[in-house]
PDB file of C-alpha atoms in Angstrom:
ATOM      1  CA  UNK X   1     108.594 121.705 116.280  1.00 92.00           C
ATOM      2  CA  UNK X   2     105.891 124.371 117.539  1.00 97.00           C
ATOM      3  CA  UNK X   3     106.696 126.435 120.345  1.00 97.00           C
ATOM      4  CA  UNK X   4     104.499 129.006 121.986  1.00 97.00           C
ATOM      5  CA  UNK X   5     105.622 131.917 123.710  1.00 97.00           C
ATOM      6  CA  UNK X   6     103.213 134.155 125.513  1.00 97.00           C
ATOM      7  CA  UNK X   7     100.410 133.152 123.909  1.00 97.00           C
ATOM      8  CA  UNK X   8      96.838 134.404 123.912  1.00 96.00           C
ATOM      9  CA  UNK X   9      93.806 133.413 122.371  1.00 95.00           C
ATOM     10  CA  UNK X  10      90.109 133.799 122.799  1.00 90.00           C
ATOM     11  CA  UNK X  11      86.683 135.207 121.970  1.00 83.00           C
ATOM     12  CA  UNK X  12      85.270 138.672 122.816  1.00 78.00           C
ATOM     13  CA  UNK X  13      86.322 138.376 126.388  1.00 81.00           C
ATOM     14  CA  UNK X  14      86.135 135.280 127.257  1.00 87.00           C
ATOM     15  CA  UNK X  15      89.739 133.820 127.040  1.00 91.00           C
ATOM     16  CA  UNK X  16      90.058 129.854 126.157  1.00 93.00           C
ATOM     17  CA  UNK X  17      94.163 129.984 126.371  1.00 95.00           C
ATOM     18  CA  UNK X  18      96.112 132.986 128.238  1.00 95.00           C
ATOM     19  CA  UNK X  19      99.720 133.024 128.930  1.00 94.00           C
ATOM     20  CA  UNK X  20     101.089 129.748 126.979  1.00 96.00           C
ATOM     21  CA  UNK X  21     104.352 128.434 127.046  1.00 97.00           C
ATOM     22  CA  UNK X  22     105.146 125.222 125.632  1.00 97.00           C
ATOM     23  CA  UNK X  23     106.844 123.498 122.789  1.00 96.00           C
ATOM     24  CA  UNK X  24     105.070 120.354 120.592  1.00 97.00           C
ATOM     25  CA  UNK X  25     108.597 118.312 119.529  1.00 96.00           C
ATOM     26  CA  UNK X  26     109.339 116.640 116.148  1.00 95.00           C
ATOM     27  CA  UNK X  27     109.425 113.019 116.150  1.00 96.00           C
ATOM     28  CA  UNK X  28     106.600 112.249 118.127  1.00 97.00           C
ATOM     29  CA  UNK X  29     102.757 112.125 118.306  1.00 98.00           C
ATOM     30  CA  UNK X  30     101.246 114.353 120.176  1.00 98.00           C
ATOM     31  CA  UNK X  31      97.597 114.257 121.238  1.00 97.00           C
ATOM     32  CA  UNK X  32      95.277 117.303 121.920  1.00 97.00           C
ATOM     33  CA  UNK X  33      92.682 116.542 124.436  1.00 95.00           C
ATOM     34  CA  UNK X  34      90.164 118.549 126.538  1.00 93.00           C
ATOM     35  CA  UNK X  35      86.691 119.673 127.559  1.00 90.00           C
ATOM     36  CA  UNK X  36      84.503 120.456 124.489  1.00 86.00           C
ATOM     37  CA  UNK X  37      84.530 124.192 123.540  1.00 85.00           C
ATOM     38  CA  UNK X  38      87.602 124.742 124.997  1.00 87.00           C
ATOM     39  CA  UNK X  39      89.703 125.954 122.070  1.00 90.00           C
ATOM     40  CA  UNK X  40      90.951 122.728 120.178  1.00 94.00           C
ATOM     41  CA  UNK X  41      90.319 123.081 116.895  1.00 93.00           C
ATOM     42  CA  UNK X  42      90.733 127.607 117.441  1.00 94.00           C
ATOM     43  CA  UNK X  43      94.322 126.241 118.837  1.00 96.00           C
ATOM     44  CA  UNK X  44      94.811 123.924 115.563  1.00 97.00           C
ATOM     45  CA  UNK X  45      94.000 127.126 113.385  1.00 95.00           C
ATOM     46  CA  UNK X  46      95.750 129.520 114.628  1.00 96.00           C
ATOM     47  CA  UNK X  47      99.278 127.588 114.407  1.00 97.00           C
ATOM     48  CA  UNK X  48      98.023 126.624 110.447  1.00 96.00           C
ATOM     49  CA  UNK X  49      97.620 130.594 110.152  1.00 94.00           C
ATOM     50  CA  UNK X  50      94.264 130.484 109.806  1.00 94.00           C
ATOM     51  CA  UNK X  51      93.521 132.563 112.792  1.00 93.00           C
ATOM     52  CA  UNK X  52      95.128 135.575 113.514  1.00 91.00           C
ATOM     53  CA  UNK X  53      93.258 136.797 116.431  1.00 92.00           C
ATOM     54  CA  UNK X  54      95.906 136.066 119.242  1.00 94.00           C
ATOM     55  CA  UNK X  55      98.709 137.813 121.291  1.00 95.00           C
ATOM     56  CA  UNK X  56     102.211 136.257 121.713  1.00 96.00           C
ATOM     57  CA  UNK X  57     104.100 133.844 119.087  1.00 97.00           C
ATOM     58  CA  UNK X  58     103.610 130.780 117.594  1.00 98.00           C
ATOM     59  CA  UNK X  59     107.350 129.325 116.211  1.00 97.00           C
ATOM     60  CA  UNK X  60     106.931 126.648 113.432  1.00 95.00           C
ATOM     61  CA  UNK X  61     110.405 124.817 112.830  1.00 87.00           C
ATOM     62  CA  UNK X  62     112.152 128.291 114.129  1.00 90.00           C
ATOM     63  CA  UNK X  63     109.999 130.597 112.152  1.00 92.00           C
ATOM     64  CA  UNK X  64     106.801 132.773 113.304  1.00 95.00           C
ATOM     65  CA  UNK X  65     103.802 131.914 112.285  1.00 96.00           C
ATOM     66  CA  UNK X  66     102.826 135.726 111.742  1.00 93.00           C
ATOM     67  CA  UNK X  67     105.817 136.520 109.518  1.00 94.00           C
ATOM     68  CA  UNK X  68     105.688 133.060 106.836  1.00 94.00           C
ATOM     69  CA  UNK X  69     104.099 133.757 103.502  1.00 94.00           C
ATOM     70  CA  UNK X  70     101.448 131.608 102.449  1.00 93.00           C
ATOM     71  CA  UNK X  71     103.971 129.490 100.297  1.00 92.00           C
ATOM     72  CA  UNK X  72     106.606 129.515 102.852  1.00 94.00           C
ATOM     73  CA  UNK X  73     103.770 127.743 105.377  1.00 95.00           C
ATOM     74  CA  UNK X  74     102.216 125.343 102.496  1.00 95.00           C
ATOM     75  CA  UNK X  75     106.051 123.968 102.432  1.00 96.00           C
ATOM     76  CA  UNK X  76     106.216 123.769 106.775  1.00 96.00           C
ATOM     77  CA  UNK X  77     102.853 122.574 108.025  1.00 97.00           C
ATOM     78  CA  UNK X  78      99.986 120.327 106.111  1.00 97.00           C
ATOM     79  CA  UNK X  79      96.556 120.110 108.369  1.00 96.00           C
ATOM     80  CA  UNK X  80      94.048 117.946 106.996  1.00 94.00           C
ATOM     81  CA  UNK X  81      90.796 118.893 109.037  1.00 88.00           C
ATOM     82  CA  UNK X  82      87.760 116.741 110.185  1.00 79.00           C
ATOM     83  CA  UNK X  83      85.536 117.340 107.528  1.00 76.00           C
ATOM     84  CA  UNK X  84      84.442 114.261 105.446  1.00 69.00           C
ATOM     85  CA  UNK X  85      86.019 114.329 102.214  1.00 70.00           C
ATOM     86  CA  UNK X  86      84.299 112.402  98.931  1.00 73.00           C
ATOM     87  CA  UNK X  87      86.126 113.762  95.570  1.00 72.00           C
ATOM     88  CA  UNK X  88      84.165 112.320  92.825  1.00 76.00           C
ATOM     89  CA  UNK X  89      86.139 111.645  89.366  1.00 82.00           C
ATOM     90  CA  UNK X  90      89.087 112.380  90.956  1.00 87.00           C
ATOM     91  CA  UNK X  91      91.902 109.501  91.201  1.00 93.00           C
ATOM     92  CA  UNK X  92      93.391 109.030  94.449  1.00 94.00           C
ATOM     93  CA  UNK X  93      96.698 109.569  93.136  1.00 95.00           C
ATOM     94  CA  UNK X  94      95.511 113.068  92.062  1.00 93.00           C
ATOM     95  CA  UNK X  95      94.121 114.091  95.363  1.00 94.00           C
ATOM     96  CA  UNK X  96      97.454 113.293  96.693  1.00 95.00           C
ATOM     97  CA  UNK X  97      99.305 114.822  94.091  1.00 95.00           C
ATOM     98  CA  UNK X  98      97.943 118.278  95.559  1.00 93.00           C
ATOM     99  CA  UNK X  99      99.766 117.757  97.951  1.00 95.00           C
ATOM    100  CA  UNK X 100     102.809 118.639  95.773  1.00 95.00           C
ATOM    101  CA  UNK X 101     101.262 121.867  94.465  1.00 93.00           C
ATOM    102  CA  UNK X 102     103.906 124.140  96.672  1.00 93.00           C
ATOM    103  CA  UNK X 103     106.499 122.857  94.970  1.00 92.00           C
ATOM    104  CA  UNK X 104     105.528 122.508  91.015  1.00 87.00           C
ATOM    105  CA  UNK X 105     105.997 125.167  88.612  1.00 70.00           C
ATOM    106  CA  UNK X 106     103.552 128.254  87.548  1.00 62.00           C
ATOM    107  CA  UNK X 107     100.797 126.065  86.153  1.00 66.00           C
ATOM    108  CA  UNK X 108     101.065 123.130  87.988  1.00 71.00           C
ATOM    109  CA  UNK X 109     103.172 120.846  86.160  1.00 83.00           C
ATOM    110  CA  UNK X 110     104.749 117.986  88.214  1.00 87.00           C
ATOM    111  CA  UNK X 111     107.856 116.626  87.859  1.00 90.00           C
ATOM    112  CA  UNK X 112     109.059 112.841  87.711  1.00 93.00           C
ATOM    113  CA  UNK X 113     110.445 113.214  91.538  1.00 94.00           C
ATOM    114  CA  UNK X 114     106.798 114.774  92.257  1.00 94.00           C
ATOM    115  CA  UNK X 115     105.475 111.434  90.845  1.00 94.00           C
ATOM    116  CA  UNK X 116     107.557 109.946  92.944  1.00 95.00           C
ATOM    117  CA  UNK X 117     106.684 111.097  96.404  1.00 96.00           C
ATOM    118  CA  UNK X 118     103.266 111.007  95.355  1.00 96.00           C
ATOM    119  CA  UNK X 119     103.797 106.996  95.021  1.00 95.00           C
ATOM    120  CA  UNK X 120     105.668 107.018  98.408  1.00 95.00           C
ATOM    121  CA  UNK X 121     103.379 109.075 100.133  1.00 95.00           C
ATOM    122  CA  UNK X 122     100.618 106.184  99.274  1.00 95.00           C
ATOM    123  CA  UNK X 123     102.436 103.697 100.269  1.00 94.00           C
ATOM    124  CA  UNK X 124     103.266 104.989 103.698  1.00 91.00           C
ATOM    125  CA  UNK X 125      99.520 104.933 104.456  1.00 91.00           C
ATOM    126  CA  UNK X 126      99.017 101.687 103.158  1.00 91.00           C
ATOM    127  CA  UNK X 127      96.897 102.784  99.893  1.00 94.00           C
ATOM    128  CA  UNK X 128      99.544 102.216  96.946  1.00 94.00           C
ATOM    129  CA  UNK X 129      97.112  99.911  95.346  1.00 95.00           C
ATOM    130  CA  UNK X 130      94.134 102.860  95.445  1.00 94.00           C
ATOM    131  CA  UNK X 131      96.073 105.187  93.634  1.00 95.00           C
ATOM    132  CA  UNK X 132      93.460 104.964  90.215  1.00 94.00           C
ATOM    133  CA  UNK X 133      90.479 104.377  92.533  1.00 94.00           C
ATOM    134  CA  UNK X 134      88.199 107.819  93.219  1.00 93.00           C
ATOM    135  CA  UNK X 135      87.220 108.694  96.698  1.00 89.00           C
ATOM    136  CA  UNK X 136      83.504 108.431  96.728  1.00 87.00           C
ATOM    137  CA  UNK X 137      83.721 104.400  96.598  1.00 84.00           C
ATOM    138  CA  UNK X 138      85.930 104.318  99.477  1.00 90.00           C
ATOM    139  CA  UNK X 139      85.233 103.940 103.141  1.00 88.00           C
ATOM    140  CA  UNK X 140      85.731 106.679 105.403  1.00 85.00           C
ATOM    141  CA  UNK X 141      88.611 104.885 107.141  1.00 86.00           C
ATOM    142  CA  UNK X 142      90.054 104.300 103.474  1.00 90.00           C
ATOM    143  CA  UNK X 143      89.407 108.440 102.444  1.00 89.00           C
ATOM    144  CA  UNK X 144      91.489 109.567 105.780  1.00 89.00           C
ATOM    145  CA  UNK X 145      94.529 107.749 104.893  1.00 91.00           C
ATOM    146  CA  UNK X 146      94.424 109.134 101.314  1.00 93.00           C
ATOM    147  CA  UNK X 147      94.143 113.040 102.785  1.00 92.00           C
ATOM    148  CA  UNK X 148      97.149 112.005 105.036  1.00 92.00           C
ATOM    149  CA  UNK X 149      98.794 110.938 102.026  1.00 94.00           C
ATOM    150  CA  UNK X 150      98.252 114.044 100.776  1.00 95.00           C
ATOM    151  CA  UNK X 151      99.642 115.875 103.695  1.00 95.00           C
ATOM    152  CA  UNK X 152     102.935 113.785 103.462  1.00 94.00           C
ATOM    153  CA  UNK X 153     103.277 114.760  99.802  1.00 96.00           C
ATOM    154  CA  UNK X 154     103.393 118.257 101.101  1.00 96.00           C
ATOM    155  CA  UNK X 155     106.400 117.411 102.985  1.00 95.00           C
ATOM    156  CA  UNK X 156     106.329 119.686 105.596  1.00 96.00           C
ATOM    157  CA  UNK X 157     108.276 118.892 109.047  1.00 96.00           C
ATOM    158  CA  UNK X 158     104.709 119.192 110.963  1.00 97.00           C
ATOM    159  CA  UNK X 159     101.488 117.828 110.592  1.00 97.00           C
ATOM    160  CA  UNK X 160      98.014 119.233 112.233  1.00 97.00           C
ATOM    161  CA  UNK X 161      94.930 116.637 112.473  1.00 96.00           C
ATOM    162  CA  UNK X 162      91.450 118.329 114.056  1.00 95.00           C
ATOM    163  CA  UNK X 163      89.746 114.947 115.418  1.00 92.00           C
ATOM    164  CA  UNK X 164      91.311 112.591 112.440  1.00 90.00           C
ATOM    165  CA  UNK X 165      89.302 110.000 113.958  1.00 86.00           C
ATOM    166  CA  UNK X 166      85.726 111.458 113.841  1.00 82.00           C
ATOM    167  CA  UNK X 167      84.092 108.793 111.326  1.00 78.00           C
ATOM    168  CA  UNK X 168      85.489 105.859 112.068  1.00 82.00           C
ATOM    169  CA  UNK X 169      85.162 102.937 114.277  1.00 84.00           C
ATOM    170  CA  UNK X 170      87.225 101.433 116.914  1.00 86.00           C
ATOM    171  CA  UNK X 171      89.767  99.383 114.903  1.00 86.00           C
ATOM    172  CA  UNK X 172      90.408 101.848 112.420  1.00 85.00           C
ATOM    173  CA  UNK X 173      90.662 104.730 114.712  1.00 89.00           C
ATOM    174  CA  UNK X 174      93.425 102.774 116.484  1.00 91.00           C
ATOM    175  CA  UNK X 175      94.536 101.775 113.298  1.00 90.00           C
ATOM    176  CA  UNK X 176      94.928 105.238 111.790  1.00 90.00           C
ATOM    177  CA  UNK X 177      96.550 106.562 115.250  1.00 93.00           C
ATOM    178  CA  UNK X 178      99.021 103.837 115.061  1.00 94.00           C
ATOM    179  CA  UNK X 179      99.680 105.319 111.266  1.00 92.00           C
ATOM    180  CA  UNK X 180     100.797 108.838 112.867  1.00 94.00           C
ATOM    181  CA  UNK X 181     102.482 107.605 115.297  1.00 96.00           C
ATOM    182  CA  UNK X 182     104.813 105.458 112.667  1.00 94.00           C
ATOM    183  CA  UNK X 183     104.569 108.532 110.477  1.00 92.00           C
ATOM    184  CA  UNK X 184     105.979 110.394 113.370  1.00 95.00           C
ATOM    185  CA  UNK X 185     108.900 108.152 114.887  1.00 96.00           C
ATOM    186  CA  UNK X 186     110.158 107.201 111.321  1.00 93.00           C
ATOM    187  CA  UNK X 187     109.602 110.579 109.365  1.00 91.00           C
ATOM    188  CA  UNK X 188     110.672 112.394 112.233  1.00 94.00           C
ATOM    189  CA  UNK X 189     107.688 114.432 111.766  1.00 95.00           C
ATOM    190  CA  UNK X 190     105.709 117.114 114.567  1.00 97.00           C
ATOM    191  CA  UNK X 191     101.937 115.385 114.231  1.00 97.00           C
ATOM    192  CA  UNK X 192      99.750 117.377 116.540  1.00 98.00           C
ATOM    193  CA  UNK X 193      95.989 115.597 116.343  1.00 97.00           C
ATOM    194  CA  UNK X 194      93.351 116.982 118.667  1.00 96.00           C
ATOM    195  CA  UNK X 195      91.034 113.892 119.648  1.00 94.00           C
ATOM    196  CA  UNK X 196      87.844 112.811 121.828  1.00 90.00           C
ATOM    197  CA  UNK X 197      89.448 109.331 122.197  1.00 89.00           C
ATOM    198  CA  UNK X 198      91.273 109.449 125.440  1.00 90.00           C
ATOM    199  CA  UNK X 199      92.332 105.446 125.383  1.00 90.00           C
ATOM    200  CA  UNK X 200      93.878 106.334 122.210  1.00 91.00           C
ATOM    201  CA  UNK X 201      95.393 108.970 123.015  1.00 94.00           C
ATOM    202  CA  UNK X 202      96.952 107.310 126.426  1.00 94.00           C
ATOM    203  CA  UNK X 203      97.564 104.063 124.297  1.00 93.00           C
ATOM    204  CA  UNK X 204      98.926 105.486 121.353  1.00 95.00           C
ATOM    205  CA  UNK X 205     100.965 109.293 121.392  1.00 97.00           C
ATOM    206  CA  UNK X 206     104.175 109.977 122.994  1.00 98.00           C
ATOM    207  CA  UNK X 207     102.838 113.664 124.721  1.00 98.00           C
ATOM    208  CA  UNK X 208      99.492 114.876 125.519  1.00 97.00           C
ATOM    209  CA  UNK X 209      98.415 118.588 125.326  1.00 97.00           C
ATOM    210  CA  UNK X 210      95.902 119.117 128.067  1.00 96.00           C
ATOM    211  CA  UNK X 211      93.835 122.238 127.112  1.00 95.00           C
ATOM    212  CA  UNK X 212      92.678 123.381 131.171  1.00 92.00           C
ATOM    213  CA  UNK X 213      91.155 126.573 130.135  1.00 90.00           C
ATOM    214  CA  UNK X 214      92.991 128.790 130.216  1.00 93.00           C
ATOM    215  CA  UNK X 215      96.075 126.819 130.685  1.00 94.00           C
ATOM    216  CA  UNK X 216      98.168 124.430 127.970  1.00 96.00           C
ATOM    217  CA  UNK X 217     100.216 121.493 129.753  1.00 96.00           C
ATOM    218  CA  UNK X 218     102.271 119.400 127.598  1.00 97.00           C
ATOM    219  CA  UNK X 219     103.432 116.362 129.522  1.00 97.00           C
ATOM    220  CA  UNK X 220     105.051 113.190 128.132  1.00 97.00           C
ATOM    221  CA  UNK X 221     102.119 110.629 128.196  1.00 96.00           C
ATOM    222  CA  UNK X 222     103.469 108.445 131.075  1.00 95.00           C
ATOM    223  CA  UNK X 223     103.932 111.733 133.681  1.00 96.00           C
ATOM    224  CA  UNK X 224      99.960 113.075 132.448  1.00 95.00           C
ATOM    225  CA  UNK X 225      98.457 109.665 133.215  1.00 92.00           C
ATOM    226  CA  UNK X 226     100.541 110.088 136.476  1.00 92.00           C
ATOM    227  CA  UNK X 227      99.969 113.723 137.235  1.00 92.00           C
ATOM    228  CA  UNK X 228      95.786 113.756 137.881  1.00 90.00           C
ATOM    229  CA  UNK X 229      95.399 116.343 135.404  1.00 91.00           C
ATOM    230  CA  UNK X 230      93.206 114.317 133.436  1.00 91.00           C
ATOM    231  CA  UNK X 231      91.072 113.008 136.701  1.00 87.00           C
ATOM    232  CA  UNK X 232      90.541 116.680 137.529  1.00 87.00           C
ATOM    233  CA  UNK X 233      89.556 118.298 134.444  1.00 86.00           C
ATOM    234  CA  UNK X 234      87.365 115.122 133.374  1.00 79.00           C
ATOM    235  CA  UNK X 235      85.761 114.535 136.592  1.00 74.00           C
ATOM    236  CA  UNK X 236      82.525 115.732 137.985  1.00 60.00           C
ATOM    237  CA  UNK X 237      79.568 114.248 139.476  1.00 37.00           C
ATOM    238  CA  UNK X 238      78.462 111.989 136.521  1.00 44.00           C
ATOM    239  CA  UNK X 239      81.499 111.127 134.814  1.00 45.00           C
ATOM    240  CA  UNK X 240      84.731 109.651 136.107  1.00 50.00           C
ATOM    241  CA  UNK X 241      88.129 109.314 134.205  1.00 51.00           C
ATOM    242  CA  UNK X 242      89.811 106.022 134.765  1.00 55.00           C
ATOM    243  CA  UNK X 243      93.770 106.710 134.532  1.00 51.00           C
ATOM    244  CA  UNK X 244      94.060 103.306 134.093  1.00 50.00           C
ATOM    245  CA  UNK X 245      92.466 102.281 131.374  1.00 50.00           C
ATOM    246  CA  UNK X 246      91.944 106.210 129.514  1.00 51.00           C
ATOM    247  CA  UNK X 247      87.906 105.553 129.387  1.00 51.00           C
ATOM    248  CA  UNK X 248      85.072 107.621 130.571  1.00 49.00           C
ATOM    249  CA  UNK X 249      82.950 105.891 132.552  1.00 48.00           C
ATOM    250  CA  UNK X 250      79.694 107.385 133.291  1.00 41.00           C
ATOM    251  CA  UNK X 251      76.973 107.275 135.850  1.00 41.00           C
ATOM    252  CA  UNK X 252      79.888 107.157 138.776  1.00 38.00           C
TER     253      UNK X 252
END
């Protein structure tokens, strides 16, 4: 799980998150939402160590962020971020296999169980019969599942997504969200995804994180939709949230 105690981040002084306590749990999916420029994908960083610039603690699976070694976090959190990724020459089964390279010896060398979670991890996401195919004659949709392949061949207890759903359309974002959802429930996995897609993330994750600069709520999905955070944060003279449904609709 993550937990936060005390936490602190911002820029200069302007402060996006002050005072944090909450915990992210294992064995669910948990949706980021919020305001643009509001410290999503800062947030996502900073609990992958890749921002060091806050007060207070971040706890991955009982450990602080600030005191893991770089292999020691490789082997408790993947994050696989929003940028596009096209790996030319590269075999899918390779890109996934990086996944594994905490855990092989000093120059790389897999092992036949490496091989093996490699060919598990692809068939979790559906992709067992792209393993030979190379990236850059793949769709978008198609490339995201391989990269979460890749995080689950890391086999860490938690999973970080920054806006996994960027480049696709509707049916495959809802497809891939249904994916970490599964991932979650059955792997018993933390998967933290920060998202845009409010119906999705209404429909689809057990807890929402609301970022309210400079607040952090984490309510079970069922008690946000009920609790008007959304409406409030979302609302203003132009756009409406509809609690309902989890859609903007503008012009209101």
């Amino acid at each position: 799980m993550i937990e936060f105690h005390d936490f602190s981040i911002g820029y200069g002084e302007r402060t996006l998150l002050g005072e944090v306590e909450a915990t992210i749990e294992k064995g669910k999916l948990t949706a980021l939402i919020g305001r643009n420029g509001t410290g999503k994908s800062t947030l996502l960083r900073a609990i992958a160590g890749l921002n060091g610039r806050y007060s207070g603690r971040i706890m991955l699976a009982g450990r602080s962020v600030a005191d893991m070694r770089a292999g020691e976090m490789a082997k408790t959190l993947a994050f696989v971020t929003t940028e596009r990724t096209r790996i030319a020459n590269l075999k899918c089964e390779d890109v996934v296999a990086i996944g594994r390279a905490p855990y092989t010896n000093w120059i790389g060398r897999m092992q036949q169980a490496d091989r093996e979670i490699v060919l598990r991890s692809l068939a979790a996401v559906g992709m067992e019969a792209y393993a030979n195919r190379t990236m850059d004659k793949m769709s978008d949709g198609e490339c995201q599942r391989i990269m979460i392949a890749r995080a689950l061949a890391q086999a860490t207890p938690v999973i970080l997504l920054d806006e996994p759903t960027s480049f696709l359309d509707m049916p495959n974002r809802y497809e891939l969200c249904s994916l970490l959802a599964r991932l979650a429930h059955e792997e018993k996995k933390c998967i933290l995804f920060s998202t845009h897609e409010l119906d999705i993330a209404l429909s689809l994750a057990d807890t929402i994180a609301l970022v309210d600069s400079p607040h952090l709520l984490c309510l079970p999905t069922e008690e946000m939709r009920r609790s008007g955070c959304i409406e409030r944060l979302f609302h203003n003279s132009s756009v409406a949230f509809d609690a309902v449904t989890g859609f903007i609709k503008v012009g209101q």
